[in-house]
Coordinates of C-alpha atoms in Angstrom, one line a residue:
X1070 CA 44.5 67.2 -83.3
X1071 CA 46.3 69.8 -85.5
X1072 CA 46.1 73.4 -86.0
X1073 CA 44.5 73.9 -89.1
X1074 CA 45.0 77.4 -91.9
X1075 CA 42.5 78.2 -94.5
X1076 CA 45.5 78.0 -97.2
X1077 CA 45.9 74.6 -96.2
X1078 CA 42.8 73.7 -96.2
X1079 CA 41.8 75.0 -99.6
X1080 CA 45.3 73.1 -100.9
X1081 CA 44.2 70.0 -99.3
X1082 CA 40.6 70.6 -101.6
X1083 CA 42.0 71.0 -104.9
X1084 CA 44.3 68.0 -104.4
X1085 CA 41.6 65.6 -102.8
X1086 CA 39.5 67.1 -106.1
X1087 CA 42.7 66.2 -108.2
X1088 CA 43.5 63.0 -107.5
X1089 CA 39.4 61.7 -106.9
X1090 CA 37.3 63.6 -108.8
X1091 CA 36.7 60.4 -111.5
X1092 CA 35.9 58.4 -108.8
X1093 CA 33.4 60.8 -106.7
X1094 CA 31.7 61.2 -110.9
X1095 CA 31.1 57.6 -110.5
X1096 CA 30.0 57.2 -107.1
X1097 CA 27.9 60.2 -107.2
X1098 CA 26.7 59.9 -110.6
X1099 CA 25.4 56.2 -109.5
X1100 CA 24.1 57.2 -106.5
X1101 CA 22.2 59.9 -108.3
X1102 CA 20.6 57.4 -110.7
X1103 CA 20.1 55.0 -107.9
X1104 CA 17.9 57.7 -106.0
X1105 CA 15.9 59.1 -109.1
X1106 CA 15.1 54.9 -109.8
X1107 CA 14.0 54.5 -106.1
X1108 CA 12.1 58.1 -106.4
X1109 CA 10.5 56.6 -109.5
X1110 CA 9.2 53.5 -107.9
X1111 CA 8.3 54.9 -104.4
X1112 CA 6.3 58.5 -105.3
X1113 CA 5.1 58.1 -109.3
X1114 CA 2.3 56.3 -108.8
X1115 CA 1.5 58.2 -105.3
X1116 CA 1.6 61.7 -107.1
X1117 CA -0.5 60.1 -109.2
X1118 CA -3.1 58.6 -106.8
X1119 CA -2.8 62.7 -105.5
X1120 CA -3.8 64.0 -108.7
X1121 CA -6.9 61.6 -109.6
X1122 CA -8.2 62.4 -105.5
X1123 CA -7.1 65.9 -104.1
X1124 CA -9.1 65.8 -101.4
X1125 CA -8.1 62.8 -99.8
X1126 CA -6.6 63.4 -97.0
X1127 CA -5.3 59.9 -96.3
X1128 CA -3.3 59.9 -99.8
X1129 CA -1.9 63.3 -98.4
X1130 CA -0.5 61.9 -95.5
X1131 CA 0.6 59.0 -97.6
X1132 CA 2.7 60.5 -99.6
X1133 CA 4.0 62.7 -97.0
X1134 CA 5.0 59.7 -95.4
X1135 CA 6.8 58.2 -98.5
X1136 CA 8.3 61.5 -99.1
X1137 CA 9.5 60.5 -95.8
X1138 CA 11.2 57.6 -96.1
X1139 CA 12.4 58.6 -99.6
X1140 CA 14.0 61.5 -98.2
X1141 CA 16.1 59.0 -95.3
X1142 CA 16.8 56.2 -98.3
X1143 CA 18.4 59.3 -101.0
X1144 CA 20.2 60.6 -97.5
X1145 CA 21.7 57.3 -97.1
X1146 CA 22.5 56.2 -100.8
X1147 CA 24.2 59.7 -100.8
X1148 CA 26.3 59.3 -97.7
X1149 CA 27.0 56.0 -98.8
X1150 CA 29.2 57.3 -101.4
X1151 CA 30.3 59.8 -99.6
X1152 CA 32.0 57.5 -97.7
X1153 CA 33.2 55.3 -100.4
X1154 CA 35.2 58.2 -101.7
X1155 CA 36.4 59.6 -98.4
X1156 CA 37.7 55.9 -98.0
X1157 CA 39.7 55.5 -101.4
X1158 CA 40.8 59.0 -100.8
X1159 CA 41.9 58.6 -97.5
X1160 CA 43.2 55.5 -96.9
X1161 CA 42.5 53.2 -100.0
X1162 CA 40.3 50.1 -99.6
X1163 CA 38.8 48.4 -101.7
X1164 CA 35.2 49.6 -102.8
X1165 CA 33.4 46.3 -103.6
X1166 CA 33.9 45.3 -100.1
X1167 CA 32.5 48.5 -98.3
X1168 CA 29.9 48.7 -99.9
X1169 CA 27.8 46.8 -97.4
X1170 CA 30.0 48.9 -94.6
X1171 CA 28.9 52.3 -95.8
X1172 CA 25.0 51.4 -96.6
X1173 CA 25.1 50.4 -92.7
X1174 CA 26.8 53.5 -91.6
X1175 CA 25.2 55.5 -94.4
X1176 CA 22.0 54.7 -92.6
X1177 CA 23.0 54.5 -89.0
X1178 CA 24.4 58.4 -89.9
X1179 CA 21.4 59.4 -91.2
X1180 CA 19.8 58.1 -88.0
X1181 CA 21.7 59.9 -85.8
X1182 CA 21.4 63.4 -87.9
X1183 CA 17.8 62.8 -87.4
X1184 CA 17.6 62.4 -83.6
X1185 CA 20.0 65.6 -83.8
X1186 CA 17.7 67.4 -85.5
X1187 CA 14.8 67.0 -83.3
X1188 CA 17.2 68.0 -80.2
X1189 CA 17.8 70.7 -82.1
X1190 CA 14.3 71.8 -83.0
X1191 CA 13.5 72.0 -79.5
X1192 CA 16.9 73.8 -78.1
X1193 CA 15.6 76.1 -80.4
X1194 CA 12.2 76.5 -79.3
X1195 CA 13.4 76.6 -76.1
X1196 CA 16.1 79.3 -77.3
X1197 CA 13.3 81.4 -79.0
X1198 CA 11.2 81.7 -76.2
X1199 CA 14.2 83.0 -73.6
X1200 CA 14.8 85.2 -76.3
X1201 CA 11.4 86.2 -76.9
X1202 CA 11.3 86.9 -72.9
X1203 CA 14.1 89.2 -73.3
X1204 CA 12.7 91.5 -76.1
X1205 CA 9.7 91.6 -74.0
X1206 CA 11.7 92.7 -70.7
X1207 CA 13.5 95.0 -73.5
X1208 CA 10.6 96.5 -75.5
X1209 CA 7.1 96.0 -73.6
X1210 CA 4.7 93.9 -74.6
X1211 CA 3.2 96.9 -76.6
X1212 CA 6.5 97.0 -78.5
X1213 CA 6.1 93.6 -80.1
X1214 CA 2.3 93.9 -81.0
X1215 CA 1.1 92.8 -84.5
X1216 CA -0.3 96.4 -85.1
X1217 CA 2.9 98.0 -84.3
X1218 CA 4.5 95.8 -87.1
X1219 CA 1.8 96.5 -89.5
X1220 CA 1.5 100.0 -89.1
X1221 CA 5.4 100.0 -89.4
X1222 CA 6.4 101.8 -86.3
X1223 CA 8.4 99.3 -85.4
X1224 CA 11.6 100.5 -83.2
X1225 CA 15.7 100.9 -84.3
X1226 CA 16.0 99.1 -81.3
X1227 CA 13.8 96.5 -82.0
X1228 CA 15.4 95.8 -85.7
X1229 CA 19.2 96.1 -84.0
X1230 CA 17.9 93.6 -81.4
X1231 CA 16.3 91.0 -84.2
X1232 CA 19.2 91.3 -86.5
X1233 CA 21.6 90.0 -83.9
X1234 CA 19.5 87.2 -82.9
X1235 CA 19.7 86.4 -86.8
X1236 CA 23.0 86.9 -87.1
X1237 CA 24.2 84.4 -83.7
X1238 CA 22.0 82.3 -84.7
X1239 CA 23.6 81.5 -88.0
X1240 CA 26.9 81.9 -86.8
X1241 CA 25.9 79.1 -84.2
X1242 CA 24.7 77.0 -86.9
X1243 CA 28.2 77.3 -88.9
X1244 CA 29.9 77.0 -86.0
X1245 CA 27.7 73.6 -85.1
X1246 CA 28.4 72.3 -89.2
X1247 CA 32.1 73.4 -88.2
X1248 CA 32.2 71.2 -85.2
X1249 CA 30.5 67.9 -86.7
X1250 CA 31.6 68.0 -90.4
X1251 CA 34.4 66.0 -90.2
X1252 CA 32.2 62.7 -88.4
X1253 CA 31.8 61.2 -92.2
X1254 CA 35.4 61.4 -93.2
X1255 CA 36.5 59.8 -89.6
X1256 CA 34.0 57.0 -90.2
X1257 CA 35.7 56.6 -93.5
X1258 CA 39.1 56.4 -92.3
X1259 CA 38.1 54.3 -89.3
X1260 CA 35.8 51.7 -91.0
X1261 CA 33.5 52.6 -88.4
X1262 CA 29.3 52.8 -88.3
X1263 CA 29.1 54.0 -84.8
X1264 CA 27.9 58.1 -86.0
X1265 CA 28.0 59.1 -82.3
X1266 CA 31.1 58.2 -81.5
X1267 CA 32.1 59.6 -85.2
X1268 CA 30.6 62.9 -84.2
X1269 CA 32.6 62.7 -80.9
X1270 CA 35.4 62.3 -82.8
X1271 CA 34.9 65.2 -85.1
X1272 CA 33.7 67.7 -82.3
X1273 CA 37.7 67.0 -80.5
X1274 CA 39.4 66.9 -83.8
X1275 CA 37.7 70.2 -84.2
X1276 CA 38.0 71.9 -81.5
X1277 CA 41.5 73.3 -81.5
X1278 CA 40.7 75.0 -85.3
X1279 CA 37.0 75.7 -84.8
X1280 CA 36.9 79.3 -86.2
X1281 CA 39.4 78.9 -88.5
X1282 CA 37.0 75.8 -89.6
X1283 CA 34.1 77.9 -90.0
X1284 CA 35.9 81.1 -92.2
X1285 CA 36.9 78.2 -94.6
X1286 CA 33.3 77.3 -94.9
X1287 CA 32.3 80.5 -95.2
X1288 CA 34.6 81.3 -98.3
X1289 CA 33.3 78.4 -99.8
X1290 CA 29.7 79.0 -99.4
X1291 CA 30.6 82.5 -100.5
X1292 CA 32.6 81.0 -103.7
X1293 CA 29.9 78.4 -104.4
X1294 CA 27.5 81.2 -104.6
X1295 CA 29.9 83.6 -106.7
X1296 CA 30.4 80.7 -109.6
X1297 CA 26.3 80.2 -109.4
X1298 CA 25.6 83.7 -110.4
X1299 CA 28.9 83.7 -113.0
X1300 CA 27.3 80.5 -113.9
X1301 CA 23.6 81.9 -114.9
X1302 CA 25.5 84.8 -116.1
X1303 CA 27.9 82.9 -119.0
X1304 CA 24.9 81.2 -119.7
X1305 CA 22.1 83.8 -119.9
X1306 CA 18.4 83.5 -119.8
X1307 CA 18.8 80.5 -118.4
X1308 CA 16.9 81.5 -114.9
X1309 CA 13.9 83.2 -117.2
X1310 CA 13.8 80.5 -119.5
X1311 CA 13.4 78.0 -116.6
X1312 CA 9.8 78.0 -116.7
X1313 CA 9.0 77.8 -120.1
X1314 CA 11.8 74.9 -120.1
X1315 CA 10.0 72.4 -117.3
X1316 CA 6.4 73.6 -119.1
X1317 CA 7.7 72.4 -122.0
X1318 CA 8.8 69.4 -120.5
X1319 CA 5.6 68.9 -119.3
X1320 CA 3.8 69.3 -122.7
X1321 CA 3.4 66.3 -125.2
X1322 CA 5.5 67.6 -127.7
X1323 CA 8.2 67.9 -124.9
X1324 CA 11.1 67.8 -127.8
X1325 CA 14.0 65.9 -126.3
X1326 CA 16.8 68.4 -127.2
X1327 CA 14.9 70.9 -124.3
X1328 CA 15.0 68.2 -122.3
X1329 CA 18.8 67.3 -122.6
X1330 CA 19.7 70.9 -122.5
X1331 CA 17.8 71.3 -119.0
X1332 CA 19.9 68.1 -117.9
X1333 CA 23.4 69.3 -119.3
X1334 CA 22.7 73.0 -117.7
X1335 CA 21.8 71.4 -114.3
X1336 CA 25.4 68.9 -114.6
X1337 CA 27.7 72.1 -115.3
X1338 CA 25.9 74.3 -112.8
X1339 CA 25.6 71.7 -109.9
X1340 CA 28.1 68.5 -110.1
X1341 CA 31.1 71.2 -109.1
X1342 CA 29.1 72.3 -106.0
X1343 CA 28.5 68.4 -105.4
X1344 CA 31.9 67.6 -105.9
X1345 CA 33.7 70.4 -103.8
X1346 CA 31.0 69.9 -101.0
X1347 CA 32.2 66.0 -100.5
X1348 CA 35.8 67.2 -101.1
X1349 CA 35.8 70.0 -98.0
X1350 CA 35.1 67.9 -95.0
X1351 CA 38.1 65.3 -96.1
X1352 CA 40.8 68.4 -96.7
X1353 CA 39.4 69.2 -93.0
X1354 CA 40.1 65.8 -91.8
X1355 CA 43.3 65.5 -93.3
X1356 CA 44.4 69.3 -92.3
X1357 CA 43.1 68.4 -88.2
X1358 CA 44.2 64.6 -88.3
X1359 CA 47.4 63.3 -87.2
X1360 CA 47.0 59.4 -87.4
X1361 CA 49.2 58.1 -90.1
X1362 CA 45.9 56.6 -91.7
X1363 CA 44.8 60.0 -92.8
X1364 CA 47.6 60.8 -95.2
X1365 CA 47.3 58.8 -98.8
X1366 CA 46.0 61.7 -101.2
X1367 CA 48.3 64.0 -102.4

């Protein structure tokens, strides 16, 4: 592993963007169509099926079911391409032949994110109520009653004591996305579909920036957020038109100019965020990397 600076980092971005961004437009772009297709032909005629029978509560768990599976199919269509790029960017390849290769691992990931997440949800449970425990042993029981909060006498204390649970716990989670967000472009560089031993790999490459990791992210969700509001900003109204735009799009005279301008807004406004959030983990890899198969990009 290598010691990794924020200046390199965001250098490593810009030229990954540089010398890739046609190719992540076409991957992307195609796996976006791919998923609005599938999205078509799994939930249309279930929404509808919702609509004519409301109060049906087996075609609402249904469709919660093939929102379901949607969801895992987009997640893998979109790490599939993912890894395409991080594997033309990284080491070369050739794409027709990995495409099989990243659907496998594009699922597989997806897998293994999902049996993380359900760790996760109970860590945290488990992590809320030790917590919980403590602001008992802290406050009384009396001090956490629902009158208290809606008569609003709740303690400075109390708030102090909530806000830096808040705050740890979102620093944990950065830290965590810090840690792990370097497992696709490994796989990628690797040719690999194994996503825990691709995590394993990313939590040792890792470890030796992990703060330094976790600032860069943190600039970047902080830029990302900056160009949205300059965004809505250079192109104003756009926010309070939104809802006359998709009622309009609703309508039968839906004119097809409101529709194109809706698309075109929703391109400029979110195919950079797309673009930079696929470039960042491989300017990680390549900045905490040292094997000779992680250098191609300029």
């Amino acid at each position: 592993m290598a010691k990794m600076s924020i200046g390199a980092a965001f250098s490593e971005t810009f030229a990954f963007l540089g010398a890739n961004w046609a190719r992540m437009l076409l991957y992307l772009g195609g796996a976006l169509v791919a998923i609005a297709l599938l999205g078509w032909l799994l939930l249309g005629s279930t929404f509808a099926s919702m609509m004519a029978s409301p109060n049906d509560p087996s075609i609402v768990l249904g469709i919660f079911g093939k929102i379901f599976f949607f969801a895992i199919i987009a997640g893998t269509v979109m790490f599939a391409a993912s890894l395409l790029i991080w594997r033309s960017g990284l080491v070369g390849g050739d794409p027709a032949a990995d495409i099989g290769w990243s659907l496998g691992a594009g699922a597989a990931y997806v897998g293994a994110l999902f049996i993380l997440y359900i760790g996760m949800v109970i860590a945290m449970y488990i992590i809320l109520l030790i917590v919980g425990l403590f602001a008992v042993a802290l406050f009384g029981v009396s001090g956490l009653s629902p009158e208290i909060f809606m008569n609003g006498g709740v303690s400075g204390g109390l708030i102090v004591f909530g806000i830096i649970v808040y705050i740890a716990i979102l620093v944990f989670f950065l830290w965590l996305f810090g840690r792990l967000g370097v497992a696709g472009p490994w796989m990628a560089a690797h040719r690999r579909s194994n996503p825990f031993a691709a995590l394993g790999a990313s939590w040792k490459l890792t470890g030796a920036s992990q703060w330094t990791i976790v600032g860069f992210n943190l600039i970047i969700a902080i830029l990302s957020f900056v160009f949205l509001m300059v965004a809505n900003l250079i192109f104003g109204g756009i926010a309070g038109a939104a809802g006359g735009i998709f009622g309009a799009m609703g309508s039968p005279g839906a004119g097809a100019g409101t529709i194109l301008f809706a698309v075109i807004f929703g391109l400029l406004i979110y195919v950079p965020l797309i673009l930079l959030s696929v470039a960042t983990p491989a300017a990680i890899y390549r900045c905490v990397n040292t094997d000779s198969n992680a250098g191609v990009f300029a």
